[in-house]
């Protein structure tokens, strides 16, 4: 979003309505993550006659703040206090466990509300489309993050961390770095966070962070000599995590804050090939135009120069692998159906104009053996019936948040009363705060359309809003979870956490969540 667009959005939001009607402007926001909560907040502030209902398929609000932010980043989750105040507003209601597409259709929502804002984010993953992608042991980073954050949909993911000492993470963005840090960080440090209990237990047994006793092949008949020989063979036995990127360190997609944190992880050796740090004139131009990328490159260069310390028993290693793209996954001969490695093609960079470079294959290949792969190559939004959708870019076609009927971008083809915000609007990019500006733009479009008659005036609208939603859900025997239900969950989790020295113990199954909420 341009600075001018943000300025115009804030100009619209600063206007106050001179007269209030006894007929509210009925607004429904689908999704209670940052995009949805910021939209609700801005709508309530900008229009004193707005009545905002937030629906979410989960019984817990806050979206990726709860299920995506790493457990060792509690400061990032403080924003939930602000979001809670929004949900507690007298003109706002939260309806959890209400799924768009099954509990209620989009066309039904549009018939009930003057304004519908879709902000349900991206709950699927981009596929690589390469051989072997369906082998067991290969997961999306989203699934893994949901698993260690206690999302009920991934409670039973059960990644096998005990029987592999090497993990390959495809991608070098912030999510990839989060996943690598969770795999490598000492569990005694994670134990004081709100990481899911089932994930902590699995990480405590992980062979990626320590060498299990059984690896020494000890049994009652083992002689002392064989034990000593085995121990010597294992003295330089490493547990490794590889972060693989298609391009070079000058194009790394992470932020300096996230990179600095993982480079400082205790008892982890960092490996970066110095030849990967050589810069071309095109790289220099990219770094010149991006302060963030320049700082990331400097941190990587310093880590490469420092180099790893002398090897020690049970050493953990983090390898940054640049200029490689996955070509296929290898299947284990010992465990059919399970991944045993990644076949990588070496890449080079090719300029495509505007100072950008893309990775192109070289025809040269190499392999990394591993027992687990985590794909951090992008989230993907999922369309619902009757919603215009750009499948190529994974977004809803829109103009300033106004949904457009097709992908042509023609602003004349506006879907009246239907808007979009967040990842569904712009793609899976940005940080939590990015959604604030995104919401401001969408709400500014709503206010503009209301003032210019593109949305029916509340005084003439016959749409039932909240009353109609409650009636429809009751007719279908859908028991929504109100915000007070979430507050019960929150209270229970905090109480359980206080017994274990944690901020909370997350209820990790649908059954447990609904038992407390209802």
PDB file of C-alpha atoms in Angstrom, residues 223-354:
ATOM      1  CA  UNK A 223      30.860 -55.343  26.783  1.00  0.00           C
ATOM      2  CA  UNK A 224      32.657 -52.260  28.073  1.00  0.00           C
ATOM      3  CA  UNK A 225      35.069 -52.305  25.111  1.00  0.00           C
ATOM      4  CA  UNK A 226      32.292 -52.175  22.522  1.00  0.00           C
ATOM      5  CA  UNK A 227      30.552 -49.382  24.411  1.00  0.00           C
ATOM      6  CA  UNK A 228      33.749 -47.310  24.462  1.00  0.00           C
ATOM      7  CA  UNK A 229      34.370 -47.911  20.753  1.00  0.00           C
ATOM      8  CA  UNK A 230      30.795 -46.980  19.913  1.00  0.00           C
ATOM      9  CA  UNK A 231      31.023 -43.829  22.031  1.00  0.00           C
ATOM     10  CA  UNK A 232      34.202 -42.804  20.211  1.00  0.00           C
ATOM     11  CA  UNK A 233      32.519 -43.291  16.855  1.00  0.00           C
ATOM     12  CA  UNK A 234      29.661 -41.109  18.039  1.00  0.00           C
ATOM     13  CA  UNK A 235      31.877 -38.377  19.513  1.00  0.00           C
ATOM     14  CA  UNK A 236      31.590 -36.315  16.344  1.00  0.00           C
ATOM     15  CA  UNK A 237      27.995 -37.254  15.656  1.00  0.00           C
ATOM     16  CA  UNK A 238      26.050 -34.151  14.662  1.00  0.00           C
ATOM     17  CA  UNK A 239      22.375 -33.256  14.657  1.00  0.00           C
ATOM     18  CA  UNK A 240      21.670 -30.926  11.786  1.00  0.00           C
ATOM     19  CA  UNK A 241      19.052 -28.529  10.502  1.00  0.00           C
ATOM     20  CA  UNK A 242      19.389 -27.188   6.976  1.00  0.00           C
ATOM     21  CA  UNK A 243      17.715 -23.953   5.840  1.00  0.00           C
ATOM     22  CA  UNK A 244      17.558 -24.115   2.051  1.00  0.00           C
ATOM     23  CA  UNK A 245      16.959 -21.084  -0.187  1.00  0.00           C
ATOM     24  CA  UNK A 246      16.644 -20.774  -3.968  1.00  0.00           C
ATOM     25  CA  UNK A 247      18.552 -17.507  -4.106  1.00  0.00           C
ATOM     26  CA  UNK A 248      21.481 -16.009  -2.216  1.00  0.00           C
ATOM     27  CA  UNK A 249      22.056 -14.228   1.085  1.00  0.00           C
ATOM     28  CA  UNK A 250      21.431 -10.848  -0.569  1.00  0.00           C
ATOM     29  CA  UNK A 251      17.853 -11.985  -1.266  1.00  0.00           C
ATOM     30  CA  UNK A 252      17.142 -13.780   2.048  1.00  0.00           C
ATOM     31  CA  UNK A 253      13.491 -13.208   2.959  1.00  0.00           C
ATOM     32  CA  UNK A 254      13.850 -13.062   6.754  1.00  0.00           C
ATOM     33  CA  UNK A 255      14.099  -9.985   8.962  1.00  0.00           C
ATOM     34  CA  UNK A 256      17.208  -8.985  10.879  1.00  0.00           C
ATOM     35  CA  UNK A 257      15.447  -9.488  14.227  1.00  0.00           C
ATOM     36  CA  UNK A 258      14.542 -13.115  13.491  1.00  0.00           C
ATOM     37  CA  UNK A 259      17.946 -13.872  12.006  1.00  0.00           C
ATOM     38  CA  UNK A 260      19.815 -12.350  14.930  1.00  0.00           C
ATOM     39  CA  UNK A 261      17.788 -14.495  17.324  1.00  0.00           C
ATOM     40  CA  UNK A 262      18.532 -17.806  15.649  1.00  0.00           C
ATOM     41  CA  UNK A 263      22.202 -16.957  15.180  1.00  0.00           C
ATOM     42  CA  UNK A 264      22.344 -16.500  18.946  1.00  0.00           C
ATOM     43  CA  UNK A 265      20.721 -19.823  19.843  1.00  0.00           C
ATOM     44  CA  UNK A 266      22.711 -21.563  22.580  1.00  0.00           C
ATOM     45  CA  UNK A 267      24.964 -24.505  21.737  1.00  0.00           C
ATOM     46  CA  UNK A 268      24.320 -24.349  18.002  1.00  0.00           C
ATOM     47  CA  UNK A 269      27.077 -24.098  15.410  1.00  0.00           C
ATOM     48  CA  UNK A 270      26.280 -21.911  12.399  1.00  0.00           C
ATOM     49  CA  UNK A 271      27.539 -23.006   8.986  1.00  0.00           C
ATOM     50  CA  UNK A 272      27.565 -20.656   5.980  1.00  0.00           C
ATOM     51  CA  UNK A 273      29.797 -21.121   2.945  1.00  0.00           C
ATOM     52  CA  UNK A 274      31.868 -18.008   2.350  1.00  0.00           C
ATOM     53  CA  UNK A 275      31.673 -18.450  -1.426  1.00  0.00           C
ATOM     54  CA  UNK A 276      27.884 -18.001  -1.173  1.00  0.00           C
ATOM     55  CA  UNK A 277      28.489 -14.507   0.167  1.00  0.00           C
ATOM     56  CA  UNK A 278      30.201 -13.210  -2.983  1.00  0.00           C
ATOM     57  CA  UNK A 279      28.158 -10.305  -4.346  1.00  0.00           C
ATOM     58  CA  UNK A 280      27.484  -9.463  -7.962  1.00  0.00           C
ATOM     59  CA  UNK A 281      26.842  -5.874  -9.129  1.00  0.00           C
ATOM     60  CA  UNK A 282      23.137  -6.788  -9.223  1.00  0.00           C
ATOM     61  CA  UNK A 283      23.322  -7.970  -5.610  1.00  0.00           C
ATOM     62  CA  UNK A 284      24.969  -4.692  -4.634  1.00  0.00           C
ATOM     63  CA  UNK A 285      22.106  -2.803  -6.237  1.00  0.00           C
ATOM     64  CA  UNK A 286      19.504  -4.862  -4.385  1.00  0.00           C
ATOM     65  CA  UNK A 287      21.224  -4.298  -1.058  1.00  0.00           C
ATOM     66  CA  UNK A 288      21.550  -0.599  -1.768  1.00  0.00           C
ATOM     67  CA  UNK A 289      17.788  -0.344  -2.242  1.00  0.00           C
ATOM     68  CA  UNK A 290      16.792  -2.328   0.873  1.00  0.00           C
ATOM     69  CA  UNK A 291      18.039  -1.450   4.333  1.00  0.00           C
ATOM     70  CA  UNK A 292      16.493  -4.633   5.764  1.00  0.00           C
ATOM     71  CA  UNK A 293      18.203  -6.932   3.261  1.00  0.00           C
ATOM     72  CA  UNK A 294      21.504  -5.125   3.739  1.00  0.00           C
ATOM     73  CA  UNK A 295      21.343  -5.729   7.496  1.00  0.00           C
ATOM     74  CA  UNK A 296      20.422  -9.406   6.967  1.00  0.00           C
ATOM     75  CA  UNK A 297      23.372  -9.821   4.609  1.00  0.00           C
ATOM     76  CA  UNK A 298      25.714  -8.212   7.140  1.00  0.00           C
ATOM     77  CA  UNK A 299      24.559 -10.584   9.884  1.00  0.00           C
ATOM     78  CA  UNK A 300      25.063 -13.628   7.650  1.00  0.00           C
ATOM     79  CA  UNK A 301      28.508 -12.389   6.620  1.00  0.00           C
ATOM     80  CA  UNK A 302      29.541 -11.915  10.228  1.00  0.00           C
ATOM     81  CA  UNK A 303      28.290 -15.406  11.140  1.00  0.00           C
ATOM     82  CA  UNK A 304      30.249 -16.928   8.256  1.00  0.00           C
ATOM     83  CA  UNK A 305      33.405 -15.058   9.244  1.00  0.00           C
ATOM     84  CA  UNK A 306      33.107 -16.129  12.873  1.00  0.00           C
ATOM     85  CA  UNK A 307      32.778 -19.734  11.773  1.00  0.00           C
ATOM     86  CA  UNK A 308      31.921 -22.798  13.865  1.00  0.00           C
ATOM     87  CA  UNK A 309      33.841 -23.700  17.003  1.00  0.00           C
ATOM     88  CA  UNK A 310      35.692 -26.974  17.437  1.00  0.00           C
ATOM     89  CA  UNK A 311      33.384 -29.999  17.184  1.00  0.00           C
ATOM     90  CA  UNK A 312      32.130 -31.533  20.379  1.00  0.00           C
ATOM     91  CA  UNK A 313      30.095 -34.563  21.283  1.00  0.00           C
ATOM     92  CA  UNK A 314      26.441 -34.251  20.335  1.00  0.00           C
ATOM     93  CA  UNK A 315      26.967 -30.975  18.496  1.00  0.00           C
ATOM     94  CA  UNK A 316      23.923 -29.311  16.958  1.00  0.00           C
ATOM     95  CA  UNK A 317      24.396 -27.548  13.642  1.00  0.00           C
ATOM     96  CA  UNK A 318      22.408 -25.049  11.601  1.00  0.00           C
ATOM     97  CA  UNK A 319      23.383 -24.886   7.934  1.00  0.00           C
ATOM     98  CA  UNK A 320      22.305 -22.017   5.688  1.00  0.00           C
ATOM     99  CA  UNK A 321      22.226 -23.476   2.170  1.00  0.00           C
ATOM    100  CA  UNK A 322      21.923 -20.902  -0.614  1.00  0.00           C
ATOM    101  CA  UNK A 323      21.438 -21.236  -4.375  1.00  0.00           C
ATOM    102  CA  UNK A 324      19.584 -24.541  -4.197  1.00  0.00           C
ATOM    103  CA  UNK A 325      16.035 -25.523  -5.137  1.00  0.00           C
ATOM    104  CA  UNK A 326      14.282 -28.840  -4.454  1.00  0.00           C
ATOM    105  CA  UNK A 327      13.980 -31.120  -7.482  1.00  0.00           C
ATOM    106  CA  UNK A 328      12.548 -34.236  -5.820  1.00  0.00           C
ATOM    107  CA  UNK A 329      12.350 -36.132  -2.552  1.00  0.00           C
ATOM    108  CA  UNK A 330      14.027 -39.507  -2.036  1.00  0.00           C
ATOM    109  CA  UNK A 331      12.262 -42.500  -0.525  1.00  0.00           C
ATOM    110  CA  UNK A 332      13.853 -44.557   2.209  1.00  0.00           C
ATOM    111  CA  UNK A 333      14.833 -48.112   1.258  1.00  0.00           C
ATOM    112  CA  UNK A 334      14.684 -49.161   4.900  1.00  0.00           C
ATOM    113  CA  UNK A 335      11.306 -47.530   5.586  1.00  0.00           C
ATOM    114  CA  UNK A 336       9.250 -47.577   2.363  1.00  0.00           C
ATOM    115  CA  UNK A 337       6.952 -44.592   2.010  1.00  0.00           C
ATOM    116  CA  UNK A 338       9.127 -42.354   4.214  1.00  0.00           C
ATOM    117  CA  UNK A 339      11.405 -39.559   3.069  1.00  0.00           C
ATOM    118  CA  UNK A 340      15.158 -40.147   3.269  1.00  0.00           C
ATOM    119  CA  UNK A 341      16.522 -37.069   1.542  1.00  0.00           C
ATOM    120  CA  UNK A 342      16.104 -34.076  -0.741  1.00  0.00           C
ATOM    121  CA  UNK A 343      17.495 -33.935  -4.284  1.00  0.00           C
ATOM    122  CA  UNK A 344      18.534 -30.327  -4.878  1.00  0.00           C
ATOM    123  CA  UNK A 345      19.394 -28.474  -8.070  1.00  0.00           C
ATOM    124  CA  UNK A 346      22.060 -25.792  -7.886  1.00  0.00           C
ATOM    125  CA  UNK A 347      20.821 -22.413  -9.072  1.00  0.00           C
ATOM    126  CA  UNK A 348      22.126 -19.130 -10.364  1.00  0.00           C
ATOM    127  CA  UNK A 349      20.518 -15.706 -10.492  1.00  0.00           C
ATOM    128  CA  UNK A 350      19.051 -14.079 -13.578  1.00  0.00           C
ATOM    129  CA  UNK A 351      17.987 -10.451 -13.775  1.00  0.00           C
ATOM    130  CA  UNK A 352      14.395  -9.819 -14.810  1.00  0.00           C
ATOM    131  CA  UNK A 353      14.399  -6.026 -14.739  1.00  0.00           C
ATOM    132  CA  UNK A 354      13.537  -3.473 -12.072  1.00  0.00           C
TER     133      UNK A 354
END
